[in-house]
Structure formats: structure tokens, C-alpha cells
PDB file of C-alpha atoms in Angstrom:
ATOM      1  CA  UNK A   1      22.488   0.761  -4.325  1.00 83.00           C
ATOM      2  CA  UNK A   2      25.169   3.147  -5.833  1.00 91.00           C
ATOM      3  CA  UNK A   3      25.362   6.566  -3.510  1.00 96.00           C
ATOM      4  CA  UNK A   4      23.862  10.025  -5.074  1.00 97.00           C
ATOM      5  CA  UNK A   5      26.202  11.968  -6.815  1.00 98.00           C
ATOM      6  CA  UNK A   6      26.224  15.560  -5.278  1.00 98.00           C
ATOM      7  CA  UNK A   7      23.513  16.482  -8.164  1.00 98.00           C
ATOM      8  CA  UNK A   8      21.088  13.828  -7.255  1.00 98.00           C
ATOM      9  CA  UNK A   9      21.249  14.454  -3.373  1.00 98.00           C
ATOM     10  CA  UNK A  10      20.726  18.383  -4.222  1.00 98.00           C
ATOM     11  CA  UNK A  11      17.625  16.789  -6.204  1.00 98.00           C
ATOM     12  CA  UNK A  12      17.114  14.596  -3.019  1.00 98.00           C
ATOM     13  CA  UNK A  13      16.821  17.529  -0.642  1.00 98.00           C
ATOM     14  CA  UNK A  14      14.960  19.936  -2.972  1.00 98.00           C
ATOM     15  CA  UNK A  15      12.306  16.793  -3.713  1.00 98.00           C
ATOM     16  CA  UNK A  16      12.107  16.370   0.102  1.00 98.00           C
ATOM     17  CA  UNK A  17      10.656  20.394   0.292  1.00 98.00           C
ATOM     18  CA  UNK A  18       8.459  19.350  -2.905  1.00 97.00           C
ATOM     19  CA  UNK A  19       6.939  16.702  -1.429  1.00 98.00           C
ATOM     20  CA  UNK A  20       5.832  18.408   1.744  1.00 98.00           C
ATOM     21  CA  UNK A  21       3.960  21.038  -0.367  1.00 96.00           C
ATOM     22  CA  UNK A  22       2.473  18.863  -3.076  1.00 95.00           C
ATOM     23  CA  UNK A  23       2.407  15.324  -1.632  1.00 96.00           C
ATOM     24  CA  UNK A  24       3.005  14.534   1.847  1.00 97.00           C
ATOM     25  CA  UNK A  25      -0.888  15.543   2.624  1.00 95.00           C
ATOM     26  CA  UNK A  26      -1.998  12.097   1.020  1.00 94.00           C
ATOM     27  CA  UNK A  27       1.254  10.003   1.237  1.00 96.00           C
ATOM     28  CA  UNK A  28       2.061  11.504   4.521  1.00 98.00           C
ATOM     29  CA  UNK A  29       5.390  12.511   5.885  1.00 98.00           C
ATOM     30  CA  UNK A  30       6.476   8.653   6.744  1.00 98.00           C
ATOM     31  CA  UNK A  31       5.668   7.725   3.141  1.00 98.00           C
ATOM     32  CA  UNK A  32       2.642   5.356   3.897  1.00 98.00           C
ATOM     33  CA  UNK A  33      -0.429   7.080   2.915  1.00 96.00           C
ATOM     34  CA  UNK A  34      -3.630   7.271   3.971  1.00 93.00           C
ATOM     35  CA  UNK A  35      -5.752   4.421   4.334  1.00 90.00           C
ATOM     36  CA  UNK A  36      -8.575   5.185   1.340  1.00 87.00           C
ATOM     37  CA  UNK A  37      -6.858   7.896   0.077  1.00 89.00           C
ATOM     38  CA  UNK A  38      -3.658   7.251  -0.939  1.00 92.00           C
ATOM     39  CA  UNK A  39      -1.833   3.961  -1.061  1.00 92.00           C
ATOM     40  CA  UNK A  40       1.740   3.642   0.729  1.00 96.00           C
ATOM     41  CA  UNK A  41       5.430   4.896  -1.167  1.00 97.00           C
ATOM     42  CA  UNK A  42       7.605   2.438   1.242  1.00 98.00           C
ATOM     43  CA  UNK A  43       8.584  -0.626  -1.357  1.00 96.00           C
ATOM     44  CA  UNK A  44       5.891   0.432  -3.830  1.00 95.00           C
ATOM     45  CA  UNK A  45       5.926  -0.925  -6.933  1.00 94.00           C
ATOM     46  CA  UNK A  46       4.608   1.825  -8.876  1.00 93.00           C
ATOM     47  CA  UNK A  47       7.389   4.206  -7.176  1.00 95.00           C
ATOM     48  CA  UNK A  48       9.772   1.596  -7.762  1.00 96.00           C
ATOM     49  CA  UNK A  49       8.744   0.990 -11.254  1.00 96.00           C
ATOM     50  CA  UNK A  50      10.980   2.083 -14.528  1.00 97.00           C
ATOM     51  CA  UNK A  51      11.730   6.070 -14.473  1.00 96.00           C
ATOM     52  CA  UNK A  52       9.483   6.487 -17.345  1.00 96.00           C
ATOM     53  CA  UNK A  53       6.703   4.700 -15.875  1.00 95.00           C
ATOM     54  CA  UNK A  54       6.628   6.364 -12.551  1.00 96.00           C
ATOM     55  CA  UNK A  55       7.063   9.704 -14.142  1.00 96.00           C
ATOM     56  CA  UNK A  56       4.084   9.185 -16.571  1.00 95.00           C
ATOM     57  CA  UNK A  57       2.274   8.387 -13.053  1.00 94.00           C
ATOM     58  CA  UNK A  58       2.898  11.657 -11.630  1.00 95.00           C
ATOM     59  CA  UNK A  59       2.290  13.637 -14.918  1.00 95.00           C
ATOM     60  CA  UNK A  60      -1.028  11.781 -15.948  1.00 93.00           C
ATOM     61  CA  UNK A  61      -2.287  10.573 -12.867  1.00 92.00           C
ATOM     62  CA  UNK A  62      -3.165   6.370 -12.581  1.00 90.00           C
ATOM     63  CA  UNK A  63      -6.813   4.968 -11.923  1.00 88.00           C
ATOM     64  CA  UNK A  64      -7.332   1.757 -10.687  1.00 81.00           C
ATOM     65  CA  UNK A  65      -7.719   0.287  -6.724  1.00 74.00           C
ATOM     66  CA  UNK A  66      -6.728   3.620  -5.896  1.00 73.00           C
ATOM     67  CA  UNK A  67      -6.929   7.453  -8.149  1.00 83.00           C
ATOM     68  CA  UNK A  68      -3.471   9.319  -8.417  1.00 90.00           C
ATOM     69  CA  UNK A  69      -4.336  12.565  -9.486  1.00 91.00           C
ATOM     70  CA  UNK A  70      -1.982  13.656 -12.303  1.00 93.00           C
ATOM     71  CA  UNK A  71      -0.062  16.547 -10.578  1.00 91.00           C
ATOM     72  CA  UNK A  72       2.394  17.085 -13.491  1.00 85.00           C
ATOM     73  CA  UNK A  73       0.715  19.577 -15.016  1.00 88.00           C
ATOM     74  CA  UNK A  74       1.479  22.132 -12.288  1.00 92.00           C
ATOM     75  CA  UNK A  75       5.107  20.870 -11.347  1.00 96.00           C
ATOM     76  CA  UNK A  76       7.942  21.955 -13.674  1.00 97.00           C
ATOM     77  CA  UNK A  77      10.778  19.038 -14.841  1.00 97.00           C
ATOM     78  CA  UNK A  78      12.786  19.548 -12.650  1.00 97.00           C
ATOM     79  CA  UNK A  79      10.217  19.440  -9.125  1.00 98.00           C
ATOM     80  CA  UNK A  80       9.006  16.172 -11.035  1.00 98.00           C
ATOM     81  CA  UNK A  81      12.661  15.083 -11.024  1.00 98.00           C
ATOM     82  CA  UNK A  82      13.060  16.353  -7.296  1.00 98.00           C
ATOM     83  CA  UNK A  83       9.912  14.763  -6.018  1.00 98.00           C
ATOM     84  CA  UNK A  84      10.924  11.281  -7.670  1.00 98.00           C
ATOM     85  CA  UNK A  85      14.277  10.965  -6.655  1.00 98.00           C
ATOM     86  CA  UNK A  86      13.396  11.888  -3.073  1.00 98.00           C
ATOM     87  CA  UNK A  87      10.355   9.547  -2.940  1.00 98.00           C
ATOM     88  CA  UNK A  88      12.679   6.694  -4.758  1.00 98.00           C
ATOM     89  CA  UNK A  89      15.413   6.874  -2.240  1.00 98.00           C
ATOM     90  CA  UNK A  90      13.210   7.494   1.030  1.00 98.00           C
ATOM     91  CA  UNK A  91      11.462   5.086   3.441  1.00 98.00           C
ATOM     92  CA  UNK A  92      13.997   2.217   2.870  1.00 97.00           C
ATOM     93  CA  UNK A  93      13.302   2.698  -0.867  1.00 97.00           C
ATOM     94  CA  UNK A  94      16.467   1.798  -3.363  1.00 96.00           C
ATOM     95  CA  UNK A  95      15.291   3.115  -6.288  1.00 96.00           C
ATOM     96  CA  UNK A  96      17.238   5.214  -9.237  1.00 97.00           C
ATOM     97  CA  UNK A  97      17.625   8.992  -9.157  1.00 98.00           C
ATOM     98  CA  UNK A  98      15.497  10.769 -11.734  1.00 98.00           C
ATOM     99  CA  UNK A  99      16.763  13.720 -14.237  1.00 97.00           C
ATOM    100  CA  UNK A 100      15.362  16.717 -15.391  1.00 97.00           C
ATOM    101  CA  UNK A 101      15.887  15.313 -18.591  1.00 97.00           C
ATOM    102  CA  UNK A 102      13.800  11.945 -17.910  1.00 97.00           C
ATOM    103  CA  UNK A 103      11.027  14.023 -17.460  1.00 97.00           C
ATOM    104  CA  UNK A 104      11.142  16.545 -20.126  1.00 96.00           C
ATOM    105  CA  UNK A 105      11.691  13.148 -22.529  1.00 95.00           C
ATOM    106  CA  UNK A 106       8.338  11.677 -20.812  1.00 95.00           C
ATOM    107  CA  UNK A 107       6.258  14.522 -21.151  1.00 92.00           C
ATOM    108  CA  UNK A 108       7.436  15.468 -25.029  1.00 88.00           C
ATOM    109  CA  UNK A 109       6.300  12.706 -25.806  1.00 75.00           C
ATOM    110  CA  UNK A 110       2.741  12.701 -24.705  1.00 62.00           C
ATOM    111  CA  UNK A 111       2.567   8.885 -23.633  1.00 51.00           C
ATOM    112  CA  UNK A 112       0.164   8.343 -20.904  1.00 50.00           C
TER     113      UNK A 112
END
């Protein structure tokens, strides 16, 4: 796992604060949910999964053994950036940082 570059950590820290506010009451502040209501972040493979993927998550919401409300709708690209890269690289997680940019790309172009 390559380090942060000092842009991605200032994502990192600012997703930290964003995920407190918007997330941490399902996912909780350790990263592994609530039992019923919201299914663990640690070595997920949905948070793990391709940037695009994982952003569509967040912006559309997933159904399935357990309901992600789509949130994206009220976050701007960049706290959907924030949120992601701090969620990917928390908990033991190794995932990729995610840009601004992935996000804006994901939500232009309307694929859920």
C-alpha cells in the first residue's frame, strides 16, 4: 500500500470529520456497524470495491441483505471523496484514495 500524498491525507482527515456527522451513527466509530442496521467497513468488499463502484454506493444507495441509503445527494464531491478515502484507508483497510474528480465523473454520468 503506497503512502497518501499530502492531498489524500488532507482528504483522509477531512473524511474522518465527515464520517462522524454523516456515517459513524450506523457504521460506528470502529468501522463495524451495527448488527441489523448496517453491515461492517473493516475488509468490506463493497468499500474495497473499484472507486467507481463504491462511489455509486454512496451516491445511489445499495439494496440487498442489507439497505444503504444513498447519501450522495446531500454530500458535495469532494465530502464523497473525503468520506471514501478515509473509510478506504481506516480499520486495517488498504484501499485507494478517492478524488474529487472520481466522483464528479460517477455522478455525471448518472450510472446507478
Amino acid at each position: 500500500m503506497r503512502p497518501l500524498t499530502p492531498e489524500e491525507q488532507a482528504r483522509y482527515t477531512a473524511g474522518q470529520q465527515q464520517f462522524t456527522v454523516t456515517c459513524q451513527g450506523c457504521h460506528q466509530a470502529n468501522g463495524q456497524g451495527l448488527p441489523g442496521v448496517a453491515k461492517s467497513l473493516v475488509g468490506s468488499q463493497w468499500a474495497l470495491s473499484p472507486p467507481a463502484q463504491v462511489i455509486r454506493i454512496v451516491l445511489h444507495g445499495k439494496e440487498g441483505q442489507m439497505l444503504m441509503p444513498p447519501v450522495g445527494g446531500s454530500l458535495t464531491d469532494e465530502q464523497v471523496a473525503n468520506v471514501l478515502t478515509y473509510v478506504r484507508r481506516s480499520w486495517g483497510n488498504t484501499g485507494s484514495a478517492i478524488s474529487p474528480t472520481d466522483v464528479q465523473e460517477v455522478r455525471g454520468a448518472g450510472v446507478v
